[in-house]
Short mmCIF file of C-alpha atoms in Angstrom, two decimals:
data_model
loop_
_atom_site.label_atom_id
_atom_site.label_comp_id
_atom_site.label_asym_id
_atom_site.label_seq_id
_atom_site.Cartn_x
_atom_site.Cartn_y
_atom_site.Cartn_z
CA UNK A 1 228.93 40.21 95.41
CA UNK A 2 229.95 37.87 92.59
CA UNK A 3 228.07 34.60 92.17
CA UNK A 4 228.95 31.82 89.73
CA UNK A 5 226.16 29.46 88.69
CA UNK A 6 226.73 25.99 87.25
CA UNK A 7 224.09 25.22 84.64
CA UNK A 8 223.82 28.89 83.74
CA UNK A 9 221.40 28.31 80.85
CA UNK A 10 218.88 26.40 82.97
CA UNK A 11 215.40 27.81 83.47
CA UNK A 12 215.92 28.47 87.18
CA UNK A 13 219.48 29.72 86.66
CA UNK A 14 218.42 32.31 84.09
CA UNK A 15 215.79 33.63 86.49
CA UNK A 16 218.34 33.82 89.30
CA UNK A 17 220.85 35.57 87.05
CA UNK A 18 218.24 38.19 86.20
CA UNK A 19 217.48 38.76 89.89
CA UNK A 20 221.14 39.07 90.81
CA UNK A 21 222.10 41.37 87.97
CA UNK A 22 219.06 43.60 88.43
CA UNK A 23 220.18 44.46 91.96
CA UNK A 24 223.72 45.24 90.84
CA UNK A 25 225.52 41.99 91.68
CA UNK A 26 228.03 40.39 89.35
CA UNK A 27 226.94 36.97 88.11
CA UNK A 28 228.50 34.42 85.76
CA UNK A 29 226.98 31.23 84.43
CA UNK A 30 228.83 28.11 83.31
CA UNK A 31 227.44 26.79 80.01
CA UNK A 32 228.40 23.98 77.66
CA UNK A 33 227.43 25.52 74.31
CA UNK A 34 228.53 28.88 72.90
CA UNK A 35 225.09 29.40 71.38
CA UNK A 36 223.63 29.63 74.89
CA UNK A 37 225.62 32.77 75.65
CA UNK A 38 223.02 35.20 74.29
CA UNK A 39 220.40 34.16 76.83
CA UNK A 40 222.83 34.78 79.70
CA UNK A 41 223.85 38.17 78.35
CA UNK A 42 220.18 39.11 78.11
CA UNK A 43 219.80 38.15 81.78
CA UNK A 44 222.76 40.32 82.74
CA UNK A 45 225.14 37.43 83.32
CA UNK A 46 228.63 36.69 82.05
CA UNK A 47 228.66 33.47 80.00
CA UNK A 48 231.56 31.13 80.75
CA UNK A 49 232.11 28.07 78.55
CA UNK A 50 232.86 25.11 80.81
CA UNK A 51 231.59 21.55 80.38
CA UNK A 52 231.47 19.95 83.82
CA UNK A 53 231.40 16.48 82.25
CA UNK A 54 234.82 16.91 80.66
CA UNK A 55 236.61 19.76 82.47
CA UNK A 56 239.47 19.23 84.89
CA UNK A 57 239.09 20.52 88.44
CA UNK A 58 241.83 23.07 87.78
CA UNK A 59 239.83 24.54 84.89
CA UNK A 60 236.67 24.85 86.99
CA UNK A 61 238.66 26.29 89.90
CA UNK A 62 239.95 29.06 87.67
CA UNK A 63 236.40 30.13 86.85
CA UNK A 64 235.48 30.23 90.56
CA UNK A 65 238.59 31.96 91.84
CA UNK A 66 236.95 35.38 92.30
CA UNK A 67 233.50 34.19 93.40
CA UNK A 68 231.90 35.15 96.70
CA UNK A 69 229.27 32.41 96.30
CA UNK A 70 228.40 29.58 93.95
CA UNK A 71 225.17 27.85 92.98
CA UNK A 72 224.94 24.38 91.46
CA UNK A 73 221.86 24.41 89.23
CA UNK A 74 223.10 22.12 86.45
CA UNK A 75 221.67 18.81 85.35
CA UNK A 76 221.64 16.32 82.51
CA UNK A 77 218.08 17.37 81.74
CA UNK A 78 215.06 15.67 80.16
CA UNK A 79 215.80 12.95 77.63
CA UNK A 80 219.13 11.97 79.14
CA UNK A 81 219.77 8.41 80.26
CA UNK A 82 221.10 6.80 83.40
CA UNK A 83 224.75 7.27 82.42
CA UNK A 84 224.41 11.06 82.10
CA UNK A 85 222.50 11.30 85.35
CA UNK A 86 225.65 9.95 86.95
CA UNK A 87 228.19 11.88 84.87
CA UNK A 88 226.41 15.24 85.24
CA UNK A 89 224.09 15.24 88.25
CA UNK A 90 226.59 13.40 90.45
CA UNK A 91 230.09 13.68 89.03
CA UNK A 92 229.56 17.18 87.62
CA UNK A 93 228.26 18.39 90.96
CA UNK A 94 231.14 16.80 92.84
CA UNK A 95 233.66 18.40 90.47
CA UNK A 96 232.06 21.82 90.97
CA UNK A 97 232.07 21.30 94.74
CA UNK A 98 235.72 20.25 94.75
CA UNK A 99 236.66 23.32 92.72
CA UNK A 100 234.78 25.64 95.08
CA UNK A 101 236.52 24.15 98.08
CA UNK A 102 239.95 24.36 96.44
CA UNK A 103 239.72 28.10 95.76
CA UNK A 104 238.19 28.93 99.12
CA UNK A 105 234.65 29.86 98.11
CA UNK A 106 232.59 29.59 101.29
CA UNK A 107 228.92 30.04 100.35
CA UNK A 108 227.50 27.19 98.29
CA UNK A 109 223.90 26.56 97.29
CA UNK A 110 222.94 23.17 95.88
CA UNK A 111 219.73 22.90 93.88
CA UNK A 112 218.73 19.32 94.60
CA UNK A 113 215.51 17.33 94.32
CA UNK A 114 212.76 16.31 96.66
CA UNK A 115 213.03 12.56 97.22
CA UNK A 116 216.83 12.50 97.08
CA UNK A 117 217.02 11.58 100.75
CA UNK A 118 215.62 8.08 100.36
CA UNK A 119 216.12 5.03 98.15
CA UNK A 120 213.64 5.14 95.24
CA UNK A 121 210.82 2.57 95.47
CA UNK A 122 211.24 -0.55 93.28
CA UNK A 123 208.55 0.62 90.85
CA UNK A 124 210.35 3.93 90.11
CA UNK A 125 211.30 4.55 86.48
CA UNK A 126 214.97 3.47 86.20
CA UNK A 127 216.17 6.77 84.75
CA UNK A 128 214.40 8.81 87.42
CA UNK A 129 215.74 6.47 90.09
CA UNK A 130 219.26 7.03 88.72
CA UNK A 131 218.64 10.78 88.88
CA UNK A 132 217.54 10.64 92.52
CA UNK A 133 220.55 8.50 93.46
CA UNK A 134 222.88 10.91 91.65
CA UNK A 135 221.40 13.88 93.50
CA UNK A 136 221.64 12.03 96.81
CA UNK A 137 225.32 11.25 96.21
CA UNK A 138 226.09 14.86 95.24
CA UNK A 139 224.31 16.13 98.36
CA UNK A 140 226.23 13.69 100.56
CA UNK A 141 229.54 14.77 99.03
CA UNK A 142 228.70 18.42 99.73
CA UNK A 143 227.65 17.75 103.32
CA UNK A 144 231.00 16.07 103.99
CA UNK A 145 232.99 19.23 103.17
CA UNK A 146 233.18 21.28 106.35
CA UNK A 147 235.02 24.17 104.72
CA UNK A 148 231.90 25.09 102.71
CA UNK A 149 228.91 26.98 104.09
CA UNK A 150 226.39 24.95 102.13
CA UNK A 151 222.62 24.98 101.88
CA UNK A 152 220.76 22.28 99.97
CA UNK A 153 217.40 23.26 98.45
CA UNK A 154 214.99 20.51 97.36
CA UNK A 155 212.00 21.94 95.49
CA UNK A 156 208.83 20.05 94.65
CA UNK A 157 207.50 19.57 91.12
CA UNK A 158 208.61 22.55 89.05
CA UNK A 159 206.18 24.60 86.98
CA UNK A 160 206.45 27.64 84.70
CA UNK A 161 203.46 29.33 86.32
CA UNK A 162 204.08 32.94 87.39
CA UNK A 163 205.64 33.14 90.83
CA UNK A 164 203.48 34.19 93.75
CA UNK A 165 206.26 35.04 96.21
CA UNK A 166 204.51 32.78 98.73
CA UNK A 167 206.19 29.53 99.71
CA UNK A 168 206.59 26.83 102.30
CA UNK A 169 210.23 26.19 103.21
CA UNK A 170 211.07 23.57 105.82
CA UNK A 171 213.08 20.38 106.38
CA UNK A 172 209.91 18.52 105.39
CA UNK A 173 207.08 20.12 103.43
CA UNK A 174 205.18 17.24 101.85
CA UNK A 175 204.96 16.85 98.10
CA UNK A 176 203.51 19.67 96.00
CA UNK A 177 204.59 21.98 93.20
CA UNK A 178 206.46 25.27 93.00
CA UNK A 179 206.94 27.81 90.17
CA UNK A 180 210.50 28.22 88.95
CA UNK A 181 210.13 31.96 89.60
CA UNK A 182 209.71 31.26 93.30
CA UNK A 183 212.61 28.79 93.40
CA UNK A 184 214.89 31.49 91.98
CA UNK A 185 213.58 34.00 94.52
CA UNK A 186 214.29 31.59 97.38
CA UNK A 187 217.82 30.93 96.09
CA UNK A 188 218.43 34.68 96.06
CA UNK A 189 217.17 35.02 99.62
CA UNK A 190 219.30 32.06 100.74
CA UNK A 191 222.41 33.74 99.32
CA UNK A 192 221.64 36.67 101.59
CA UNK A 193 221.03 34.56 104.70
CA UNK A 194 224.22 32.85 105.88
CA UNK A 195 222.43 31.40 108.91
CA UNK A 196 220.89 28.80 106.59
CA UNK A 197 224.32 27.19 106.16
CA UNK A 198 224.23 23.51 107.06
CA UNK A 199 220.50 23.13 106.31
CA UNK A 200 218.71 20.88 103.84
CA UNK A 201 215.34 22.41 103.02
CA UNK A 202 212.35 21.35 100.96
CA UNK A 203 210.38 23.98 99.05
CA UNK A 204 206.80 24.08 97.74
CA UNK A 205 204.20 26.78 97.22
CA UNK A 206 202.67 28.05 100.43
CA UNK A 207 201.41 31.16 102.17
CA UNK A 208 204.60 32.73 103.60
CA UNK A 209 206.51 35.49 101.77
CA UNK A 210 209.91 34.32 100.55
CA UNK A 211 212.06 36.51 102.81
CA UNK A 212 210.00 35.58 105.87
CA UNK A 213 210.19 31.89 105.01
CA UNK A 214 213.97 32.03 104.68
CA UNK A 215 214.35 34.00 107.92
CA UNK A 216 212.16 31.47 109.74
CA UNK A 217 214.20 28.56 108.36
CA UNK A 218 217.41 30.25 109.48
CA UNK A 219 216.06 30.78 112.97
#
């Protein structure tokens, strides 16, 4: 299996790349900066230079042409303003989705955000509100493409605590936190469970082993 990950240098993406490569899968990560390549190589992934904020859909399509699955795990990141939330978290995601559809990739995982399914309250920080709206728009664009077997994953507050392998995965979980290790493990399990196609799932720490939680969600 070959998986291509947008945002290949992200903290969840690097964990997922390590998991994929360690079991013998091929994995490539799209990155913006050549200096990020070393981290991907160390994780067992092929670094591919591709800036989703400036690339044409034909360029992105070329990088996805031999993929069995794709994962969108990119984002403008901390310190970016409202404009980049739109140009990366929305437009970058939509470009990646369009490219996947054009080349016939079926399996698509979207790493989204809890809270992206509702309009942010008036008191929300403007930049965070722009982020949530961008994620909501990207999710809506993905849902509208019936040629993709998509799953949208919306984790709670991310931490760098060691993963426990125990999660709660459901359409609604309530707000809580989740280690990035466990998010990567759930993404891996979702890639292996095509029956989760068409589902939008929230994810927080819980008491169910990852594979059992994914199987239950699929059922």
